[in-house]
PDB file of N, CA and C in Angstrom:
ATOM      1  N   MET A 455       0.825  -1.193   0.000  1.00  0.00           N
ATOM      2  CA  MET A 455       0.000   0.000   0.000  1.00  0.00           C
ATOM      3  C   MET A 455       0.868   1.256   0.000  1.00  0.00           C
ATOM      4  N   THR A 456       0.583   2.118  -0.924  1.00  0.00           N
ATOM      5  CA  THR A 456       1.277   3.397  -0.940  1.00  0.00           C
ATOM      6  C   THR A 456       0.248   4.505  -0.849  1.00  0.00           C
ATOM      7  N   GLU A 457       0.536   5.453  -0.005  1.00  0.00           N
ATOM      8  CA  GLU A 457      -0.342   6.609   0.137  1.00  0.00           C
ATOM      9  C   GLU A 457       0.313   7.787  -0.545  1.00  0.00           C
ATOM     10  N   LYS A 458      -0.494   8.524  -1.278  1.00  0.00           N
ATOM     11  CA  LYS A 458       0.021   9.695  -1.973  1.00  0.00           C
ATOM     12  C   LYS A 458       0.103  10.860  -0.989  1.00  0.00           C
ATOM     13  N   THR A 459       1.291  11.396  -0.829  1.00  0.00           N
ATOM     14  CA  THR A 459       1.488  12.547   0.044  1.00  0.00           C
ATOM     15  C   THR A 459       1.313  13.815  -0.769  1.00  0.00           C
ATOM     16  N   VAL A 460       0.438  14.679  -0.293  1.00  0.00           N
ATOM     17  CA  VAL A 460       0.201  15.952  -0.972  1.00  0.00           C
ATOM     18  C   VAL A 460       1.316  16.906  -0.591  1.00  0.00           C
ATOM     19  N   LYS A 461       1.906  17.522  -1.608  1.00  0.00           N
ATOM     20  CA  LYS A 461       2.993  18.470  -1.380  1.00  0.00           C
ATOM     21  C   LYS A 461       2.635  19.814  -1.991  1.00  0.00           C
ATOM     22  N   GLY A 462       3.422  20.797  -1.662  1.00  0.00           N
ATOM     23  CA  GLY A 462       3.231  22.119  -2.232  1.00  0.00           C
ATOM     24  C   GLY A 462       2.034  22.835  -1.630  1.00  0.00           C
ATOM     25  N   PRO A 463       1.501  23.821  -2.359  1.00  0.00           N
ATOM     26  CA  PRO A 463       0.403  24.621  -1.827  1.00  0.00           C
ATOM     27  C   PRO A 463      -0.815  23.799  -1.415  1.00  0.00           C
ATOM     28  N   ALA A 464      -1.094  22.732  -2.132  1.00  0.00           N
ATOM     29  CA  ALA A 464      -2.276  21.914  -1.828  1.00  0.00           C
ATOM     30  C   ALA A 464      -2.197  21.262  -0.453  1.00  0.00           C
ATOM     31  N   SER A 465      -1.010  21.157   0.099  1.00  0.00           N
ATOM     32  CA  SER A 465      -0.882  20.557   1.431  1.00  0.00           C
ATOM     33  C   SER A 465      -1.551  21.429   2.498  1.00  0.00           C
ATOM     34  N   TYR A 466      -1.789  22.694   2.190  1.00  0.00           N
ATOM     35  CA  TYR A 466      -2.455  23.608   3.119  1.00  0.00           C
ATOM     36  C   TYR A 466      -3.985  23.523   3.037  1.00  0.00           C
ATOM     37  N   PHE A 467      -4.517  22.939   1.972  1.00  0.00           N
ATOM     38  CA  PHE A 467      -5.950  22.997   1.717  1.00  0.00           C
ATOM     39  C   PHE A 467      -6.816  22.433   2.840  1.00  0.00           C
ATOM     40  N   PRO A 468      -6.507  21.280   3.413  1.00  0.00           N
ATOM     41  CA  PRO A 468      -7.368  20.789   4.499  1.00  0.00           C
ATOM     42  C   PRO A 468      -7.443  21.755   5.687  1.00  0.00           C
ATOM     43  N   SER A 469      -6.315  22.345   6.064  1.00  0.00           N
ATOM     44  CA  SER A 469      -6.334  23.264   7.204  1.00  0.00           C
ATOM     45  C   SER A 469      -7.028  24.578   6.848  1.00  0.00           C
ATOM     46  N   ILE A 470      -6.952  25.000   5.599  1.00  0.00           N
ATOM     47  CA  ILE A 470      -7.657  26.209   5.164  1.00  0.00           C
ATOM     48  C   ILE A 470      -9.160  25.992   5.276  1.00  0.00           C
ATOM     49  N   GLU A 471      -9.622  24.854   4.767  1.00  0.00           N
ATOM     50  CA  GLU A 471     -11.055  24.563   4.828  1.00  0.00           C
ATOM     51  C   GLU A 471     -11.533  24.455   6.271  1.00  0.00           C
ATOM     52  N   LYS A 472     -10.740  23.827   7.111  1.00  0.00           N
ATOM     53  CA  LYS A 472     -11.124  23.659   8.507  1.00  0.00           C
ATOM     54  C   LYS A 472     -11.150  25.004   9.243  1.00  0.00           C
ATOM     55  N   LYS A 473     -10.122  25.806   9.052  1.00  0.00           N
ATOM     56  CA  LYS A 473     -10.004  27.056   9.800  1.00  0.00           C
ATOM     57  C   LYS A 473     -11.008  28.113   9.363  1.00  0.00           C
ATOM     58  N   TYR A 474     -11.249  28.214   8.047  1.00  0.00           N
ATOM     59  CA  TYR A 474     -12.067  29.304   7.534  1.00  0.00           C
ATOM     60  C   TYR A 474     -13.479  28.877   7.110  1.00  0.00           C
ATOM     61  N   GLY A 475     -13.754  27.567   7.135  1.00  0.00           N
ATOM     62  CA  GLY A 475     -15.098  27.068   6.887  1.00  0.00           C
ATOM     63  C   GLY A 475     -15.624  27.205   5.471  1.00  0.00           C
ATOM     64  N   ARG A 476     -14.725  27.367   4.520  1.00  0.00           N
ATOM     65  CA  ARG A 476     -15.132  27.467   3.114  1.00  0.00           C
ATOM     66  C   ARG A 476     -14.292  26.494   2.300  1.00  0.00           C
ATOM     67  N   PRO A 477     -14.881  25.863   1.304  1.00  0.00           N
ATOM     68  CA  PRO A 477     -14.098  24.976   0.442  1.00  0.00           C
ATOM     69  C   PRO A 477     -13.051  25.757  -0.351  1.00  0.00           C
ATOM     70  N   VAL A 478     -11.981  25.100  -0.673  1.00  0.00           N
ATOM     71  CA  VAL A 478     -10.903  25.724  -1.441  1.00  0.00           C
ATOM     72  C   VAL A 478     -11.432  26.263  -2.765  1.00  0.00           C
ATOM     73  N   GLY A 479     -12.349  25.554  -3.382  1.00  0.00           N
ATOM     74  CA  GLY A 479     -12.924  26.003  -4.652  1.00  0.00           C
ATOM     75  C   GLY A 479     -13.556  27.382  -4.556  1.00  0.00           C
ATOM     76  N   GLU A 480     -14.190  27.675  -3.427  1.00  0.00           N
ATOM     77  CA  GLU A 480     -14.775  29.011  -3.240  1.00  0.00           C
ATOM     78  C   GLU A 480     -13.690  30.075  -3.152  1.00  0.00           C
ATOM     79  N   TRP A 481     -12.627  29.764  -2.420  1.00  0.00           N
ATOM     80  CA  TRP A 481     -11.509  30.723  -2.323  1.00  0.00           C
ATOM     81  C   TRP A 481     -10.902  30.956  -3.700  1.00  0.00           C
ATOM     82  N   GLN A 482     -10.739  29.884  -4.465  1.00  0.00           N
ATOM     83  CA  GLN A 482     -10.137  30.034  -5.782  1.00  0.00           C
ATOM     84  C   GLN A 482     -11.041  30.841  -6.714  1.00  0.00           C
ATOM     85  N   GLU A 483     -12.350  30.664  -6.589  1.00  0.00           N
ATOM     86  CA  GLU A 483     -13.267  31.452  -7.402  1.00  0.00           C
ATOM     87  C   GLU A 483     -13.180  32.935  -7.029  1.00  0.00           C
ATOM     88  N   LEU A 484     -13.046  33.235  -5.740  1.00  0.00           N
ATOM     89  CA  LEU A 484     -12.853  34.627  -5.319  1.00  0.00           C
ATOM     90  C   LEU A 484     -11.590  35.214  -5.942  1.00  0.00           C
ATOM     91  N   ILE A 485     -10.524  34.438  -5.928  1.00  0.00           N
ATOM     92  CA  ILE A 485      -9.254  34.893  -6.506  1.00  0.00           C
ATOM     93  C   ILE A 485      -9.424  35.130  -7.999  1.00  0.00           C
ATOM     94  N   ARG A 486     -10.056  34.193  -8.682  1.00  0.00           N
ATOM     95  CA  ARG A 486     -10.253  34.330 -10.132  1.00  0.00           C
ATOM     96  C   ARG A 486     -11.119  35.539 -10.487  1.00  0.00           C
ATOM     97  N   SER A 487     -12.079  35.868  -9.639  1.00  0.00           N
ATOM     98  CA  SER A 487     -12.984  36.978  -9.940  1.00  0.00           C
ATOM     99  C   SER A 487     -12.424  38.339  -9.510  1.00  0.00           C
ATOM    100  N   SER A 488     -11.312  38.332  -8.810  1.00  0.00           N
ATOM    101  CA  SER A 488     -10.714  39.586  -8.365  1.00  0.00           C
ATOM    102  C   SER A 488     -10.094  40.335  -9.542  1.00  0.00           C
ATOM    103  N   PRO A 489     -10.184  41.654  -9.529  1.00  0.00           N
ATOM    104  CA  PRO A 489      -9.518  42.428 -10.579  1.00  0.00           C
ATOM    105  C   PRO A 489      -7.995  42.458 -10.397  1.00  0.00           C
ATOM    106  N   LEU A 490      -7.523  42.043  -9.222  1.00  0.00           N
ATOM    107  CA  LEU A 490      -6.081  42.009  -8.969  1.00  0.00           C
ATOM    108  C   LEU A 490      -5.465  40.854  -9.747  1.00  0.00           C
ATOM    109  N   THR A 491      -4.211  41.021 -10.157  1.00  0.00           N
ATOM    110  CA  THR A 491      -3.569  39.978 -10.962  1.00  0.00           C
ATOM    111  C   THR A 491      -2.224  39.516 -10.405  1.00  0.00           C
ATOM    112  N   ARG A 492      -1.576  40.354  -9.618  1.00  0.00           N
ATOM    113  CA  ARG A 492      -0.243  40.006  -9.126  1.00  0.00           C
ATOM    114  C   ARG A 492      -0.339  39.181  -7.848  1.00  0.00           C
ATOM    115  N   HIS A 493       0.575  38.242  -7.732  1.00  0.00           N
ATOM    116  CA  HIS A 493       0.574  37.300  -6.617  1.00  0.00           C
ATOM    117  C   HIS A 493       0.458  37.994  -5.261  1.00  0.00           C
ATOM    118  N   MET A 494       1.376  38.893  -4.964  1.00  0.00           N
ATOM    119  CA  MET A 494       1.389  39.512  -3.637  1.00  0.00           C
ATOM    120  C   MET A 494       0.218  40.475  -3.430  1.00  0.00           C
ATOM    121  N   GLU A 495      -0.310  41.050  -4.483  1.00  0.00           N
ATOM    122  CA  GLU A 495      -1.526  41.858  -4.347  1.00  0.00           C
ATOM    123  C   GLU A 495      -2.689  40.979  -3.889  1.00  0.00           C
ATOM    124  N   LEU A 496      -2.805  39.817  -4.507  1.00  0.00           N
ATOM    125  CA  LEU A 496      -3.876  38.883  -4.152  1.00  0.00           C
ATOM    126  C   LEU A 496      -3.703  38.356  -2.731  1.00  0.00           C
ATOM    127  N   VAL A 497      -2.471  38.057  -2.351  1.00  0.00           N
ATOM    128  CA  VAL A 497      -2.198  37.591  -0.989  1.00  0.00           C
ATOM    129  C   VAL A 497      -2.603  38.676   0.012  1.00  0.00           C
ATOM    130  N   GLY A 498      -2.187  39.898  -0.227  1.00  0.00           N
ATOM    131  CA  GLY A 498      -2.526  41.004   0.659  1.00  0.00           C
ATOM    132  C   GLY A 498      -4.022  41.218   0.766  1.00  0.00           C
ATOM    133  N   TRP A 499      -4.722  41.080  -0.338  1.00  0.00           N
ATOM    134  CA  TRP A 499      -6.172  41.244  -0.362  1.00  0.00           C
ATOM    135  C   TRP A 499      -6.861  40.146   0.447  1.00  0.00           C
ATOM    136  N   LEU A 500      -6.427  38.907   0.283  1.00  0.00           N
ATOM    137  CA  LEU A 500      -7.022  37.813   1.070  1.00  0.00           C
ATOM    138  C   LEU A 500      -6.785  38.018   2.564  1.00  0.00           C
ATOM    139  N   LYS A 501      -5.614  38.519   2.893  1.00  0.00           N
ATOM    140  CA  LYS A 501      -5.293  38.767   4.300  1.00  0.00           C
ATOM    141  C   LYS A 501      -6.129  39.906   4.872  1.00  0.00           C
ATOM    142  N   SER A 502      -6.206  41.023   4.162  1.00  0.00           N
ATOM    143  CA  SER A 502      -6.882  42.192   4.712  1.00  0.00           C
ATOM    144  C   SER A 502      -8.404  42.100   4.601  1.00  0.00           C
ATOM    145  N   ALA A 503      -8.906  41.636   3.496  1.00  0.00           N
ATOM    146  CA  ALA A 503     -10.355  41.622   3.279  1.00  0.00           C
ATOM    147  C   ALA A 503     -11.039  40.375   3.825  1.00  0.00           C
ATOM    148  N   HIS A 504     -10.281  39.273   3.943  1.00  0.00           N
ATOM    149  CA  HIS A 504     -10.908  38.010   4.324  1.00  0.00           C
ATOM    150  C   HIS A 504     -10.295  37.367   5.566  1.00  0.00           C
ATOM    151  N   GLY A 505      -9.270  37.990   6.134  1.00  0.00           N
ATOM    152  CA  GLY A 505      -8.698  37.522   7.391  1.00  0.00           C
ATOM    153  C   GLY A 505      -7.856  36.267   7.323  1.00  0.00           C
ATOM    154  N   LEU A 506      -7.377  35.903   6.143  1.00  0.00           N
ATOM    155  CA  LEU A 506      -6.525  34.724   6.035  1.00  0.00           C
ATOM    156  C   LEU A 506      -5.122  35.037   6.537  1.00  0.00           C
ATOM    157  N   GLY A 507      -4.455  34.019   7.050  1.00  0.00           N
ATOM    158  CA  GLY A 507      -3.058  34.144   7.408  1.00  0.00           C
ATOM    159  C   GLY A 507      -2.204  34.165   6.152  1.00  0.00           C
ATOM    160  N   HIS A 508      -0.976  34.611   6.285  1.00  0.00           N
ATOM    161  CA  HIS A 508      -0.099  34.756   5.125  1.00  0.00           C
ATOM    162  C   HIS A 508       0.131  33.422   4.404  1.00  0.00           C
ATOM    163  N   GLY A 509       0.449  32.384   5.134  1.00  0.00           N
ATOM    164  CA  GLY A 509       0.736  31.087   4.510  1.00  0.00           C
ATOM    165  C   GLY A 509      -0.460  30.523   3.770  1.00  0.00           C
ATOM    166  N   HIS A 510      -1.633  30.647   4.364  1.00  0.00           N
ATOM    167  CA  HIS A 510      -2.841  30.145   3.718  1.00  0.00           C
ATOM    168  C   HIS A 510      -3.177  30.953   2.474  1.00  0.00           C
ATOM    169  N   ALA A 511      -3.090  32.273   2.567  1.00  0.00           N
ATOM    170  CA  ALA A 511      -3.357  33.125   1.408  1.00  0.00           C
ATOM    171  C   ALA A 511      -2.353  32.847   0.293  1.00  0.00           C
ATOM    172  N   ASN A 512      -1.104  32.707   0.652  1.00  0.00           N
ATOM    173  CA  ASN A 512      -0.053  32.443  -0.327  1.00  0.00           C
ATOM    174  C   ASN A 512      -0.293  31.113  -1.039  1.00  0.00           C
ATOM    175  N   ALA A 513      -0.671  30.084  -0.294  1.00  0.00           N
ATOM    176  CA  ALA A 513      -0.918  28.770  -0.881  1.00  0.00           C
ATOM    177  C   ALA A 513      -2.092  28.822  -1.858  1.00  0.00           C
ATOM    178  N   LEU A 514      -3.173  29.490  -1.472  1.00  0.00           N
ATOM    179  CA  LEU A 514      -4.333  29.598  -2.356  1.00  0.00           C
ATOM    180  C   LEU A 514      -3.997  30.346  -3.636  1.00  0.00           C
ATOM    181  N   VAL A 515      -3.292  31.453  -3.510  1.00  0.00           N
ATOM    182  CA  VAL A 515      -2.933  32.242  -4.691  1.00  0.00           C
ATOM    183  C   VAL A 515      -1.977  31.458  -5.584  1.00  0.00           C
ATOM    184  N   ALA A 516      -0.981  30.829  -5.003  1.00  0.00           N
ATOM    185  CA  ALA A 516      -0.012  30.067  -5.800  1.00  0.00           C
ATOM    186  C   ALA A 516      -0.702  28.949  -6.581  1.00  0.00           C
ATOM    187  N   ALA A 517      -1.565  28.205  -5.924  1.00  0.00           N
ATOM    188  CA  ALA A 517      -2.259  27.095  -6.593  1.00  0.00           C
ATOM    189  C   ALA A 517      -3.193  27.617  -7.687  1.00  0.00           C
ATOM    190  N   THR A 518      -3.895  28.693  -7.402  1.00  0.00           N
ATOM    191  CA  THR A 518      -4.837  29.241  -8.372  1.00  0.00           C
ATOM    192  C   THR A 518      -4.123  29.797  -9.590  1.00  0.00           C
ATOM    193  N   LEU A 519      -3.078  30.552  -9.379  1.00  0.00           N
ATOM    194  CA  LEU A 519      -2.329  31.115 -10.506  1.00  0.00           C
ATOM    195  C   LEU A 519      -1.631  30.025 -11.312  1.00  0.00           C
ATOM    196  N   ALA A 520      -1.200  28.957 -10.653  1.00  0.00           N
ATOM    197  CA  ALA A 520      -0.554  27.856 -11.367  1.00  0.00           C
ATOM    198  C   ALA A 520      -1.538  27.137 -12.298  1.00  0.00           C
ATOM    199  N   GLU A 521      -2.808  27.177 -11.933  1.00  0.00           N
ATOM    200  CA  GLU A 521      -3.848  26.569 -12.779  1.00  0.00           C
ATOM    201  C   GLU A 521      -4.226  27.466 -13.946  1.00  0.00           C
ATOM    202  N   GLY A 522      -3.670  28.642 -13.975  1.00  0.00           N
ATOM    203  CA  GLY A 522      -3.966  29.561 -15.069  1.00  0.00           C
ATOM    204  C   GLY A 522      -5.088  30.512 -14.761  1.00  0.00           C
ATOM    205  N   ARG A 523      -5.339  30.685 -13.452  1.00  0.00           N
ATOM    206  CA  ARG A 523      -6.382  31.590 -12.992  1.00  0.00           C
ATOM    207  C   ARG A 523      -7.686  31.072 -13.471  1.00  0.00           C
TER     208      ARG A 523
END
């Protein structure tokens, strides 16, 4: 038996969902619908407007932008 270990930004997803009570898909949709485009602008916006911690905001933005927004 081999278990797949999640690495990278997605490794934060379970704790993001637990802490903030919203599915990752909802956060990603918010990011996609934002007029902001730069990574750190989006991170700052998630932190200030939605109360996310830096690591969680960074992981969501990185994963979303890697998917092509």
